[in-house]
PDB file of C-alpha atoms and ligand atoms in Angstrom:
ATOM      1  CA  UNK V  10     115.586 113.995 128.490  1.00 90.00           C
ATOM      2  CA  UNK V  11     116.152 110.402 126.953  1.00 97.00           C
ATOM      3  CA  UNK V  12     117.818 108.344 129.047  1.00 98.00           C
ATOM      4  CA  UNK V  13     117.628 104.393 127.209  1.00 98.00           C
ATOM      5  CA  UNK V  14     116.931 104.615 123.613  1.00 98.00           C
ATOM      6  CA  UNK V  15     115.748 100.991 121.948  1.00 99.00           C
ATOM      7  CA  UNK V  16     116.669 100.645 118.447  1.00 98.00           C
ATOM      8  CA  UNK V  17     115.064  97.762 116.496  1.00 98.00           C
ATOM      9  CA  UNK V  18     117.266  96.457 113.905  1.00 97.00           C
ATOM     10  CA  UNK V  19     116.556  94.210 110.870  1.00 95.00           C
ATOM     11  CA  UNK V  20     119.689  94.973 109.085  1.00 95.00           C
ATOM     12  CA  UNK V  21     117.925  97.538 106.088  1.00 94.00           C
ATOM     13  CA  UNK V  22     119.187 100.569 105.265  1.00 95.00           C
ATOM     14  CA  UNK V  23     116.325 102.056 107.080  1.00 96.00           C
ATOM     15  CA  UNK V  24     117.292 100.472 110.266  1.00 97.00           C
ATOM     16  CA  UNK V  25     120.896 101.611 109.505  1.00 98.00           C
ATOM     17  CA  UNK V  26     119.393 105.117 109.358  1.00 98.00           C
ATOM     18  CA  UNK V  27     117.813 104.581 113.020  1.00 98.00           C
ATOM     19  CA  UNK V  28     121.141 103.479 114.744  1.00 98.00           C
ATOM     20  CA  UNK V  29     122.687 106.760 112.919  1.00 98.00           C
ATOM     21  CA  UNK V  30     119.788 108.770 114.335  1.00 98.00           C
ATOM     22  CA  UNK V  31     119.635 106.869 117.880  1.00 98.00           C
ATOM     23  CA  UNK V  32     123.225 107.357 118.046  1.00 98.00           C
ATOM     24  CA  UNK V  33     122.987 111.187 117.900  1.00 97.00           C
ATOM     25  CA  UNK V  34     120.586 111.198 120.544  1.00 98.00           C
ATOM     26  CA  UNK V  35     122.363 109.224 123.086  1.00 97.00           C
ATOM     27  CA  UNK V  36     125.369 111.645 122.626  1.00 96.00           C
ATOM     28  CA  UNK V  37     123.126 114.443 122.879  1.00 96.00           C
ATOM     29  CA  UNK V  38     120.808 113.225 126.188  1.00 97.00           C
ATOM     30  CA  UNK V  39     123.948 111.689 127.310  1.00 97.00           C
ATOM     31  CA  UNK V  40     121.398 107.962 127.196  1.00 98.00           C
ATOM     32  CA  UNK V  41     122.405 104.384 126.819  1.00 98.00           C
ATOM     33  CA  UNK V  42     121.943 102.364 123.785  1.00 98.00           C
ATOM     34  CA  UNK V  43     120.460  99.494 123.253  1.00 98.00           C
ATOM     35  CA  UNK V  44     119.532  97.325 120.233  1.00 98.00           C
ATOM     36  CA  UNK V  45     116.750  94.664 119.429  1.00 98.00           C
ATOM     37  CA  UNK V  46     116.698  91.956 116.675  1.00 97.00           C
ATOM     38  CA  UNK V  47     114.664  88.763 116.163  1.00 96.00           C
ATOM     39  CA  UNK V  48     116.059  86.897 112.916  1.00 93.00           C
ATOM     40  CA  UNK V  49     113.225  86.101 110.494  1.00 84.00           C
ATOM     41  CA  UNK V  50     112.247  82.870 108.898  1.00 74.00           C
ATOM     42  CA  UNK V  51     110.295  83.317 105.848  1.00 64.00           C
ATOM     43  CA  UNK V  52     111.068  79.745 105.258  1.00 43.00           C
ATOM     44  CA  UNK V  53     112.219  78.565 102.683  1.00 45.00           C
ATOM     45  CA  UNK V  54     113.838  82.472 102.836  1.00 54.00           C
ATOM     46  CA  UNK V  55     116.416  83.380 105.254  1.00 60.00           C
ATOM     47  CA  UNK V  56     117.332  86.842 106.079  1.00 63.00           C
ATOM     48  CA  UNK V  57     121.145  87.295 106.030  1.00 60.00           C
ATOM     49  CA  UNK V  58     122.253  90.690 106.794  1.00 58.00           C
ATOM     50  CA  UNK V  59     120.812  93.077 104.508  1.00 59.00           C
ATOM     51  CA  UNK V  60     119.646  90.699 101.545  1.00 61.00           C
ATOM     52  CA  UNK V  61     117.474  87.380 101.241  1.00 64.00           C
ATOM     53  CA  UNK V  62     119.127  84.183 100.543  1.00 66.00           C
ATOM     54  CA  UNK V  63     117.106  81.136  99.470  1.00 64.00           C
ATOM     55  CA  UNK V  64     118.055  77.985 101.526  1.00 65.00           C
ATOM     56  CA  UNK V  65     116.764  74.722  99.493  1.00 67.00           C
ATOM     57  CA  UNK V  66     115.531  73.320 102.786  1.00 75.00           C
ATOM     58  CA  UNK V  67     113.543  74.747 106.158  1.00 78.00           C
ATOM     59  CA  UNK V  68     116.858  77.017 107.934  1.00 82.00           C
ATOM     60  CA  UNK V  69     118.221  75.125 111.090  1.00 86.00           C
ATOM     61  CA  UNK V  70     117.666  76.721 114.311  1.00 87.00           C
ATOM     62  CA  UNK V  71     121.568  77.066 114.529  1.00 88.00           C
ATOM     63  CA  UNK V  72     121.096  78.915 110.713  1.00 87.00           C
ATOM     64  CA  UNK V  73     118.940  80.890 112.237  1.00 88.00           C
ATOM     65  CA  UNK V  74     120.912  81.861 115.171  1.00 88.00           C
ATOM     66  CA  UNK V  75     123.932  82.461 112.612  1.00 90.00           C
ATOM     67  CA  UNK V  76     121.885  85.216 110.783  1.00 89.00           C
ATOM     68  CA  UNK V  77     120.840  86.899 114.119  1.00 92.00           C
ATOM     69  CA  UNK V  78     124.600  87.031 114.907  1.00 93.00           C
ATOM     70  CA  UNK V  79     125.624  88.350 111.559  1.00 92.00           C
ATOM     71  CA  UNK V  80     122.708  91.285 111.730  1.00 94.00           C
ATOM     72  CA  UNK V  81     123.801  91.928 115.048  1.00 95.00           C
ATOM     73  CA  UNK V  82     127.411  92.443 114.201  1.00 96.00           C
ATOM     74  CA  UNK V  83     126.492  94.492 111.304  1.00 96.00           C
ATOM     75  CA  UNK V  84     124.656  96.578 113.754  1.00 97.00           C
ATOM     76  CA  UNK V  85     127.894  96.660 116.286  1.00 97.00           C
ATOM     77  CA  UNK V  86     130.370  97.665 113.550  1.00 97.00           C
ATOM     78  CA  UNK V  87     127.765 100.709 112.306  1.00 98.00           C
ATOM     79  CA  UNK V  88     127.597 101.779 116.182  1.00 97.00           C
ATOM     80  CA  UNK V  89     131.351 101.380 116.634  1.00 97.00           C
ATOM     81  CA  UNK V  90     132.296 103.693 112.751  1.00 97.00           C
ATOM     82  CA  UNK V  91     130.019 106.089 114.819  1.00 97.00           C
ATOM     83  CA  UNK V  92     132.067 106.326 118.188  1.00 95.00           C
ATOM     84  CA  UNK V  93     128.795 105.351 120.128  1.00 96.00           C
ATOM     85  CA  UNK V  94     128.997 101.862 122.118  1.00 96.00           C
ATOM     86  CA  UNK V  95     125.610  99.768 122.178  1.00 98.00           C
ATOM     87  CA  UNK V  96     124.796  98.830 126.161  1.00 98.00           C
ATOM     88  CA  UNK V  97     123.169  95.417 125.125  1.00 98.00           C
ATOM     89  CA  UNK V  98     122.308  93.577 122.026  1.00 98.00           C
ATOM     90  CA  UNK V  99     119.100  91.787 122.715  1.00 98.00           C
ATOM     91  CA  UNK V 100     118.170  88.563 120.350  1.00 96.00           C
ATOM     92  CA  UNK V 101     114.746  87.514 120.169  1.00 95.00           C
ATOM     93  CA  UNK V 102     112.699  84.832 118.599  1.00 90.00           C
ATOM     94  CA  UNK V 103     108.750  84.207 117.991  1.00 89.00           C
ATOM     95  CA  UNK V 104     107.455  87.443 116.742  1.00 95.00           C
ATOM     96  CA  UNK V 105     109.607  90.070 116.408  1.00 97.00           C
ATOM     97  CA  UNK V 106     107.038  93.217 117.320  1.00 98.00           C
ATOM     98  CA  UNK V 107     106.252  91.846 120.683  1.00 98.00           C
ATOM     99  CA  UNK V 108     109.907  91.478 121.132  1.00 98.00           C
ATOM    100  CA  UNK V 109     110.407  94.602 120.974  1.00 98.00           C
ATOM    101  CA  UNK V 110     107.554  95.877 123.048  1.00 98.00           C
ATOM    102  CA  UNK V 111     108.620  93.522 126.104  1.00 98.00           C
ATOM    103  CA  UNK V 112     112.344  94.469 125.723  1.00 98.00           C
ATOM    104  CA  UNK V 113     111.300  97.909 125.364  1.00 98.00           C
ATOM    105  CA  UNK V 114     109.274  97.430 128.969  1.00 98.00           C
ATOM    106  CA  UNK V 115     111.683  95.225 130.410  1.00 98.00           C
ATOM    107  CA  UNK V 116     114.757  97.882 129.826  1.00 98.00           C
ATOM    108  CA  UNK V 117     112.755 100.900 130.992  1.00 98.00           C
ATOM    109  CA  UNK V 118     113.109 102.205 127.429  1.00 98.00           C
ATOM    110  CA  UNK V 119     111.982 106.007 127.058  1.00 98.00           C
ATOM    111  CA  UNK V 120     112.394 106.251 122.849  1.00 98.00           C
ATOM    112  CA  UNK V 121     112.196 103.412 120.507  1.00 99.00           C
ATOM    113  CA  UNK V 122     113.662 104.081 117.357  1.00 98.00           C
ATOM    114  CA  UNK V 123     113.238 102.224 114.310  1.00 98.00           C
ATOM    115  CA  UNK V 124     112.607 102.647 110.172  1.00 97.00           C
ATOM    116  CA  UNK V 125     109.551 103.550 108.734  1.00 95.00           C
ATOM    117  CA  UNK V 126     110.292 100.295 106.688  1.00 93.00           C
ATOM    118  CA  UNK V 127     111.995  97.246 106.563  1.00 92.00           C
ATOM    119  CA  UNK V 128     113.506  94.837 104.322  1.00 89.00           C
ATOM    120  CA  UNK V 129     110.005  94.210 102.768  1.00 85.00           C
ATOM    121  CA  UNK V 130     109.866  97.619 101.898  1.00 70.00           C
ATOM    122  CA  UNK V 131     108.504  96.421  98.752  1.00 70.00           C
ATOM    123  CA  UNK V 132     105.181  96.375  99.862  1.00 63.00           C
ATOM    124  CA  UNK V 133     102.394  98.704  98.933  1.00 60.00           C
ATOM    125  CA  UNK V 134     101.988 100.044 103.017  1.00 69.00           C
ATOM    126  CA  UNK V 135     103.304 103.006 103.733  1.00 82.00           C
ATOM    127  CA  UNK V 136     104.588 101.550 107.249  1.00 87.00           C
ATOM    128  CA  UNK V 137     105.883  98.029 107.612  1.00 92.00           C
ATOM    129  CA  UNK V 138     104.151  95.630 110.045  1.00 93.00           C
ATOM    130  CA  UNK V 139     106.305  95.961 112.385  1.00 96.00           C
ATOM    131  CA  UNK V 140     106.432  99.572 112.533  1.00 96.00           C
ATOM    132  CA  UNK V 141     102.950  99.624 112.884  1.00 96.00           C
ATOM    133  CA  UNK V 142     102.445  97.213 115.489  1.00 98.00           C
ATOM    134  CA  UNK V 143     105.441  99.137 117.399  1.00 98.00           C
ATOM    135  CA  UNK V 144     104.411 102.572 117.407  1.00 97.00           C
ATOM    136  CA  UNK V 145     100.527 100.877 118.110  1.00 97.00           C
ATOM    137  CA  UNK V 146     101.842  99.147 121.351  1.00 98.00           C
ATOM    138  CA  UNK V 147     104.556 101.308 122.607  1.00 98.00           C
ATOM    139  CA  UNK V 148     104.677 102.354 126.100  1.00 98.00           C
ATOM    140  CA  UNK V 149     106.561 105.382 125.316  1.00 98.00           C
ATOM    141  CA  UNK V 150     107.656 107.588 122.387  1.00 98.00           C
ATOM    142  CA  UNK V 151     108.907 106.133 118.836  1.00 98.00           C
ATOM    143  CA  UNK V 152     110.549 107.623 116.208  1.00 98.00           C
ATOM    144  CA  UNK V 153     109.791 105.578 112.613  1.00 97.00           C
ATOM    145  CA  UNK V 154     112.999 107.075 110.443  1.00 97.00           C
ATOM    146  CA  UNK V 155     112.939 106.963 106.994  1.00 93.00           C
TER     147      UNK V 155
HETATM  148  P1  ATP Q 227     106.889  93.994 106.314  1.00 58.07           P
HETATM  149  O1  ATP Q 227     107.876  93.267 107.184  1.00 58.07           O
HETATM  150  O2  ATP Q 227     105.603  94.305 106.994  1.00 58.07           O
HETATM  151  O3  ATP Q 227     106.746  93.355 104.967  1.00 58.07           O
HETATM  152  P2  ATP Q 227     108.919  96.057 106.144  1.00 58.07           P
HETATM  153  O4  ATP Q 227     109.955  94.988 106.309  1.00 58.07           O
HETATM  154  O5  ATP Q 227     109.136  97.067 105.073  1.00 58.07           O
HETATM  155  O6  ATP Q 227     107.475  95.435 105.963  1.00 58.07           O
HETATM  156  P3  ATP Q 227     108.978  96.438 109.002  1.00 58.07           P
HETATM  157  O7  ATP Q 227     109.243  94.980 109.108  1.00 58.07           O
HETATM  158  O8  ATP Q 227     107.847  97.019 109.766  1.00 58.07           O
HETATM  159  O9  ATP Q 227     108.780  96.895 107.474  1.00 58.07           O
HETATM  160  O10 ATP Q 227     110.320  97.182 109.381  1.00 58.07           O
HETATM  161  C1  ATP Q 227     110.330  98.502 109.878  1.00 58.07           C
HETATM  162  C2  ATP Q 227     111.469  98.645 110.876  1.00 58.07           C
HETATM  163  O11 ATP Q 227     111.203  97.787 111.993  1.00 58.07           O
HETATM  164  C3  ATP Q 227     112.856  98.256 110.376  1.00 58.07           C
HETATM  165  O12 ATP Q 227     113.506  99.310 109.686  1.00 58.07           O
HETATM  166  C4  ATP Q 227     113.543  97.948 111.699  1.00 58.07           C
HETATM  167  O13 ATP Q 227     113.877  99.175 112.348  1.00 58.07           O
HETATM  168  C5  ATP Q 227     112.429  97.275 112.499  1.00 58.07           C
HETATM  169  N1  ATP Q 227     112.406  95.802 112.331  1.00 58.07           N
HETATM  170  C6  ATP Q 227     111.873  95.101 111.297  1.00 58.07           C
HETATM  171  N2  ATP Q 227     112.025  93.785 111.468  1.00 58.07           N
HETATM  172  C7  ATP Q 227     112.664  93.626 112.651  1.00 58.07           C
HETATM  173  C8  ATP Q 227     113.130  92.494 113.386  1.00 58.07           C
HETATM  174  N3  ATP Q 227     112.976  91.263 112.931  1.00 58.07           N
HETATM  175  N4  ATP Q 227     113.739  92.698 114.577  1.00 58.07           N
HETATM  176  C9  ATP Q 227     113.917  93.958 115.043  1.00 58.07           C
HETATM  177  N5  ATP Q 227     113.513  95.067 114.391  1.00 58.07           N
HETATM  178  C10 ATP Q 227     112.902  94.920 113.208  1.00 58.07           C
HETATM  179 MG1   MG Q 228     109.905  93.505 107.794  1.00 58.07          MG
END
């Protein structure tokens, strides 16, 4: 039924939980894989990986670049422990939701899956802003894992 699944990827244990998931379904519908992720500046924050690091000064566009390969790779190795290979990694910059939305259209995507929350999971919401703009704006079905 699926045939190209679109995970969205910000390196948090929910978004671990989507590759797991998305993983699973490309074995079962037999679908490629591919994987979105536009590295946030929350200057003077960085996002490396899974935690926040605070840089004393604005992050360098090559910093930035740095912690959008090191999510990324985080993201390969979790596909690769579960025997499923990802078809394309796709960076982005700007604004991360409508990343996903046009590389979600561009791709042909069918499924989008992503986590209910984020790395601010923090916050009070019950979805993060970027799950919410996602599954608002989606061209086709989305699955918001927890
Ligand atoms: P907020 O960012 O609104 O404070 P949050 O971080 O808890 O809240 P979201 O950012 O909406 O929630 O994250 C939900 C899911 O969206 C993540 O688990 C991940 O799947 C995806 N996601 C979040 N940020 C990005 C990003 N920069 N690039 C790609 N996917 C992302
Ligand atoms: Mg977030």
């Amino acid at each position: 039924m699926f045939k190209t699944i679109l995970i969205a990827y910000d390196g948090s244990d929910h978004a671990e939980n989507a590759i797991k998931i998305a993983a699973g379904l490309a074995r079962t519908h037999n679908a490629s894989l591919h994987l979105v992720h536009t590295p946030q500046v929350d200057t003077p924050h960085i996002v490396i990986g899974s935690y926040v690091s605070l840089l004393e000064t604005p992050p360098t566009p090559q910093q930035i670049e740095e912690a959008g390969k090191h999510i990324s790779d985080k993201a390969t190795a979790t596909a690769k422990a579960l025997g499923v290979e990802l078809t394309q990694v796709h960076l982005g910059s700007g604004a991360p939701a409508a990343f996903v939305l046009d590389t979600a259209g561009k791709i042909d995507a069918d499924l989008i899956v992503l986590g209910r929350r984020g790395l601010g999971a923090l916050g009070a919401m019950a979805l993060g802003s970027l799950s919410q703009a996602v599954t608002h704006g989606a061209k086709c079905a989305c699955m918001t894992v927890l």
